[in-house]
Amino acid sequence: MSSIIAITNQKGGVGKTTTSAALLSGLHSRGFRVLGIDLDPQGNLGFSMGMDIENSRTIYDVFKGQASFDEVIFTTEHGDVVPSNILLSSAELEFNRPGREFLLKNALSRAESRYDYIIIDTPPALNILTVNAYVAANGLIIPMVPEILSLLGVSQIKETIDTVRHFYNSNLRVLGILLTKFNQRINLAREVREMAEQIASQLDTKVFQTTVRTSVVVAESPAHGESVLEYAPHSKPASDYLNLLDELLGQTAPSIERTPV
């Protein structure tokens, strides 16, 4: 059984795509079979992995019934990716038929057995695309920056998670809250971590011990079509994401762990 992890926060600019790309690259480098799915109409994950998202078939074509799931999987140096683009922004209005919450889960049904890890990058909103990610996933990672407004955004996710658990996916769990753009020397960052611990307890989860430090390389790497692990492998954020990977592998199902190649 593959581990399907959605990277989620309704607030933008917290590092969802950076985290998704880093996990894909890091897991692939350790010998795991990985698939990234971009559910954000901005298409940043595909772009960050070096894809031409404007001239590719995307997850939107699958949801429309105009392509099979296999037809929109693209192989990159760092794993397989299903891209998206701006056409997906119409999802809330266009996909209004009964069962629309299961569009992604149904699309994945024939492909997920081929992968050890599937990473879903979600939009900065609690809409039908995010709900699709939660229904398909068995784990969530919530990145947040150490700011009060970001903290409020995390607290608002709880209602959506509870609804999905109640009606669609009782197995969904939050793997942890990940603090990004972190600067230990700033008092507010330490205060927000303490408050994040309180929210984590409400979500029956934890704040990851790993924090991702701030650096300009995080913003530069997508322009080069690389995750931060390839673009700046000796940077602080790259080191932090490798630590997160170690922490994550320690709490996911051991049956899917494999010897690195």
PDB file of N, CA and C in Angstrom, residues 102-150:
ATOM      1  N   PHE A 102     -14.541  12.434  -4.786  1.00  0.00           N
ATOM      2  CA  PHE A 102     -13.739  11.235  -5.027  1.00  0.00           C
ATOM      3  C   PHE A 102     -13.048  11.235  -6.388  1.00  0.00           C
ATOM      4  N   LEU A 103     -13.019  12.380  -7.062  1.00  0.00           N
ATOM      5  CA  LEU A 103     -12.406  12.437  -8.390  1.00  0.00           C
ATOM      6  C   LEU A 103     -10.948  11.967  -8.349  1.00  0.00           C
ATOM      7  N   LEU A 104     -10.185  12.480  -7.423  1.00  0.00           N
ATOM      8  CA  LEU A 104      -8.767  12.114  -7.360  1.00  0.00           C
ATOM      9  C   LEU A 104      -8.588  10.684  -6.866  1.00  0.00           C
ATOM     10  N   LYS A 105      -9.317  10.310  -5.839  1.00  0.00           N
ATOM     11  CA  LYS A 105      -9.192   8.960  -5.302  1.00  0.00           C
ATOM     12  C   LYS A 105      -9.499   7.916  -6.374  1.00  0.00           C
ATOM     13  N   ASN A 106     -10.555   8.155  -7.152  1.00  0.00           N
ATOM     14  CA  ASN A 106     -10.901   7.215  -8.218  1.00  0.00           C
ATOM     15  C   ASN A 106      -9.830   7.184  -9.302  1.00  0.00           C
ATOM     16  N   ALA A 107      -9.278   8.358  -9.632  1.00  0.00           N
ATOM     17  CA  ALA A 107      -8.236   8.418 -10.659  1.00  0.00           C
ATOM     18  C   ALA A 107      -6.986   7.662 -10.217  1.00  0.00           C
ATOM     19  N   LEU A 108      -6.695   7.716  -8.927  1.00  0.00           N
ATOM     20  CA  LEU A 108      -5.501   7.072  -8.390  1.00  0.00           C
ATOM     21  C   LEU A 108      -5.640   5.561  -8.237  1.00  0.00           C
ATOM     22  N   SER A 109      -6.846   5.069  -8.265  1.00  0.00           N
ATOM     23  CA  SER A 109      -7.102   3.688  -7.860  1.00  0.00           C
ATOM     24  C   SER A 109      -6.276   2.662  -8.638  1.00  0.00           C
ATOM     25  N   ARG A 110      -6.044   2.910  -9.908  1.00  0.00           N
ATOM     26  CA  ARG A 110      -5.309   1.941 -10.719  1.00  0.00           C
ATOM     27  C   ARG A 110      -3.802   2.172 -10.719  1.00  0.00           C
ATOM     28  N   ALA A 111      -3.373   3.323 -10.248  1.00  0.00           N
ATOM     29  CA  ALA A 111      -1.951   3.672 -10.342  1.00  0.00           C
ATOM     30  C   ALA A 111      -1.221   3.603  -9.012  1.00  0.00           C
ATOM     31  N   GLU A 112      -1.932   3.753  -7.903  1.00  0.00           N
ATOM     32  CA  GLU A 112      -1.231   3.933  -6.630  1.00  0.00           C
ATOM     33  C   GLU A 112      -0.386   2.736  -6.224  1.00  0.00           C
ATOM     34  N   SER A 113      -0.742   1.539  -6.671  1.00  0.00           N
ATOM     35  CA  SER A 113       0.033   0.357  -6.288  1.00  0.00           C
ATOM     36  C   SER A 113       1.440   0.365  -6.884  1.00  0.00           C
ATOM     37  N   ARG A 114       1.675   1.220  -7.873  1.00  0.00           N
ATOM     38  CA  ARG A 114       2.993   1.287  -8.508  1.00  0.00           C
ATOM     39  C   ARG A 114       3.968   2.184  -7.747  1.00  0.00           C
ATOM     40  N   TYR A 115       3.476   2.861  -6.707  1.00  0.00           N
ATOM     41  CA  TYR A 115       4.306   3.840  -6.010  1.00  0.00           C
ATOM     42  C   TYR A 115       4.371   3.548  -4.513  1.00  0.00           C
ATOM     43  N   ASP A 116       5.500   3.902  -3.934  1.00  0.00           N
ATOM     44  CA  ASP A 116       5.649   3.821  -2.485  1.00  0.00           C
ATOM     45  C   ASP A 116       5.072   5.068  -1.815  1.00  0.00           C
ATOM     46  N   TYR A 117       5.361   6.220  -2.411  1.00  0.00           N
ATOM     47  CA  TYR A 117       4.880   7.488  -1.861  1.00  0.00           C
ATOM     48  C   TYR A 117       4.242   8.327  -2.963  1.00  0.00           C
ATOM     49  N   ILE A 118       3.097   8.891  -2.640  1.00  0.00           N
ATOM     50  CA  ILE A 118       2.429   9.848  -3.520  1.00  0.00           C
ATOM     51  C   ILE A 118       2.279  11.140  -2.736  1.00  0.00           C
ATOM     52  N   ILE A 119       2.828  12.223  -3.276  1.00  0.00           N
ATOM     53  CA  ILE A 119       2.808  13.528  -2.613  1.00  0.00           C
ATOM     54  C   ILE A 119       1.869  14.451  -3.388  1.00  0.00           C
ATOM     55  N   ILE A 120       0.880  15.017  -2.691  1.00  0.00           N
ATOM     56  CA  ILE A 120      -0.107  15.885  -3.334  1.00  0.00           C
ATOM     57  C   ILE A 120       0.118  17.324  -2.873  1.00  0.00           C
ATOM     58  N   ASP A 121       0.360  18.201  -3.826  1.00  0.00           N
ATOM     59  CA  ASP A 121       0.493  19.636  -3.535  1.00  0.00           C
ATOM     60  C   ASP A 121      -0.884  20.275  -3.700  1.00  0.00           C
ATOM     61  N   THR A 122      -1.390  20.920  -2.661  1.00  0.00           N
ATOM     62  CA  THR A 122      -2.754  21.437  -2.676  1.00  0.00           C
ATOM     63  C   THR A 122      -2.783  22.952  -2.854  1.00  0.00           C
ATOM     64  N   PRO A 123      -3.934  23.494  -3.280  1.00  0.00           N
ATOM     65  CA  PRO A 123      -4.053  24.947  -3.456  1.00  0.00           C
ATOM     66  C   PRO A 123      -4.168  25.661  -2.118  1.00  0.00           C
ATOM     67  N   PRO A 124      -3.919  26.971  -2.104  1.00  0.00           N
ATOM     68  CA  PRO A 124      -4.055  27.751  -0.864  1.00  0.00           C
ATOM     69  C   PRO A 124      -5.517  28.121  -0.624  1.00  0.00           C
ATOM     70  N   ALA A 125      -6.350  27.105  -0.450  1.00  0.00           N
ATOM     71  CA  ALA A 125      -7.785  27.311  -0.227  1.00  0.00           C
ATOM     72  C   ALA A 125      -8.381  26.016   0.298  1.00  0.00           C
ATOM     73  N   LEU A 126      -9.489  26.131   1.008  1.00  0.00           N
ATOM     74  CA  LEU A 126     -10.213  24.947   1.459  1.00  0.00           C
ATOM     75  C   LEU A 126     -11.396  24.751   0.528  1.00  0.00           C
ATOM     76  N   ASN A 127     -11.105  24.266  -0.694  1.00  0.00           N
ATOM     77  CA  ASN A 127     -12.136  24.105  -1.712  1.00  0.00           C
ATOM     78  C   ASN A 127     -12.248  22.639  -2.116  1.00  0.00           C
ATOM     79  N   ILE A 128     -12.954  22.373  -3.213  1.00  0.00           N
ATOM     80  CA  ILE A 128     -13.188  20.981  -3.614  1.00  0.00           C
ATOM     81  C   ILE A 128     -11.891  20.278  -3.996  1.00  0.00           C
ATOM     82  N   LEU A 129     -10.896  21.009  -4.464  1.00  0.00           N
ATOM     83  CA  LEU A 129      -9.610  20.395  -4.793  1.00  0.00           C
ATOM     84  C   LEU A 129      -8.904  19.923  -3.521  1.00  0.00           C
ATOM     85  N   THR A 130      -8.936  20.752  -2.497  1.00  0.00           N
ATOM     86  CA  THR A 130      -8.340  20.363  -1.224  1.00  0.00           C
ATOM     87  C   THR A 130      -9.078  19.178  -0.622  1.00  0.00           C
ATOM     88  N   VAL A 131     -10.397  19.192  -0.692  1.00  0.00           N
ATOM     89  CA  VAL A 131     -11.182  18.068  -0.183  1.00  0.00           C
ATOM     90  C   VAL A 131     -10.823  16.790  -0.937  1.00  0.00           C
ATOM     91  N   ASN A 132     -10.630  16.875  -2.250  1.00  0.00           N
ATOM     92  CA  ASN A 132     -10.213  15.709  -3.031  1.00  0.00           C
ATOM     93  C   ASN A 132      -8.885  15.165  -2.535  1.00  0.00           C
ATOM     94  N   ALA A 133      -7.967  16.059  -2.209  1.00  0.00           N
ATOM     95  CA  ALA A 133      -6.667  15.619  -1.687  1.00  0.00           C
ATOM     96  C   ALA A 133      -6.835  14.905  -0.355  1.00  0.00           C
ATOM     97  N   TYR A 134      -7.686  15.442   0.522  1.00  0.00           N
ATOM     98  CA  TYR A 134      -7.901  14.846   1.840  1.00  0.00           C
ATOM     99  C   TYR A 134      -8.590  13.486   1.721  1.00  0.00           C
ATOM    100  N   VAL A 135      -9.502  13.359   0.777  1.00  0.00           N
ATOM    101  CA  VAL A 135     -10.216  12.092   0.595  1.00  0.00           C
ATOM    102  C   VAL A 135      -9.268  11.014   0.080  1.00  0.00           C
ATOM    103  N   ALA A 136      -8.346  11.393  -0.789  1.00  0.00           N
ATOM    104  CA  ALA A 136      -7.414  10.423  -1.375  1.00  0.00           C
ATOM    105  C   ALA A 136      -6.253  10.084  -0.455  1.00  0.00           C
ATOM    106  N   ALA A 137      -5.893  10.984   0.451  1.00  0.00           N
ATOM    107  CA  ALA A 137      -4.680  10.837   1.255  1.00  0.00           C
ATOM    108  C   ALA A 137      -4.912   9.974   2.489  1.00  0.00           C
ATOM    109  N   ASN A 138      -3.815   9.443   3.016  1.00  0.00           N
ATOM    110  CA  ASN A 138      -3.872   8.845   4.344  1.00  0.00           C
ATOM    111  C   ASN A 138      -3.065   9.637   5.363  1.00  0.00           C
ATOM    112  N   GLY A 139      -2.394  10.701   4.894  1.00  0.00           N
ATOM    113  CA  GLY A 139      -1.655  11.558   5.808  1.00  0.00           C
ATOM    114  C   GLY A 139      -1.579  12.983   5.307  1.00  0.00           C
ATOM    115  N   LEU A 140      -1.516  13.933   6.240  1.00  0.00           N
ATOM    116  CA  LEU A 140      -1.377  15.345   5.900  1.00  0.00           C
ATOM    117  C   LEU A 140      -0.139  15.912   6.580  1.00  0.00           C
ATOM    118  N   ILE A 141       0.572  16.786   5.858  1.00  0.00           N
ATOM    119  CA  ILE A 141       1.614  17.611   6.460  1.00  0.00           C
ATOM    120  C   ILE A 141       1.176  19.060   6.274  1.00  0.00           C
ATOM    121  N   ILE A 142       1.203  19.830   7.360  1.00  0.00           N
ATOM    122  CA  ILE A 142       0.738  21.217   7.322  1.00  0.00           C
ATOM    123  C   ILE A 142       1.921  22.152   7.518  1.00  0.00           C
ATOM    124  N   PRO A 143       2.454  22.731   6.423  1.00  0.00           N
ATOM    125  CA  PRO A 143       3.515  23.727   6.592  1.00  0.00           C
ATOM    126  C   PRO A 143       2.919  25.054   7.061  1.00  0.00           C
ATOM    127  N   MET A 144       3.642  25.752   7.875  1.00  0.00           N
ATOM    128  CA  MET A 144       3.220  27.094   8.285  1.00  0.00           C
ATOM    129  C   MET A 144       4.443  27.922   8.635  1.00  0.00           C
ATOM    130  N   VAL A 145       4.340  29.215   8.383  1.00  0.00           N
ATOM    131  CA  VAL A 145       5.421  30.123   8.758  1.00  0.00           C
ATOM    132  C   VAL A 145       5.147  30.617  10.177  1.00  0.00           C
ATOM    133  N   PRO A 146       6.182  30.992  10.916  1.00  0.00           N
ATOM    134  CA  PRO A 146       5.995  31.399  12.304  1.00  0.00           C
ATOM    135  C   PRO A 146       5.416  32.812  12.428  1.00  0.00           C
ATOM    136  N   GLU A 147       4.175  32.954  12.007  1.00  0.00           N
ATOM    137  CA  GLU A 147       3.445  34.216  12.088  1.00  0.00           C
ATOM    138  C   GLU A 147       2.052  33.929  12.635  1.00  0.00           C
ATOM    139  N   ILE A 148       1.467  34.892  13.300  1.00  0.00           N
ATOM    140  CA  ILE A 148       0.165  34.700  13.929  1.00  0.00           C
ATOM    141  C   ILE A 148      -0.908  34.383  12.893  1.00  0.00           C
ATOM    142  N   LEU A 149      -0.921  35.077  11.755  1.00  0.00           N
ATOM    143  CA  LEU A 149      -1.954  34.838  10.749  1.00  0.00           C
ATOM    144  C   LEU A 149      -1.844  33.435  10.167  1.00  0.00           C
ATOM    145  N   SER A 150      -0.637  32.956  10.003  1.00  0.00           N
ATOM    146  CA  SER A 150      -0.451  31.598   9.522  1.00  0.00           C
ATOM    147  C   SER A 150      -0.998  30.601  10.535  1.00  0.00           C
TER     148      SER A 150
END
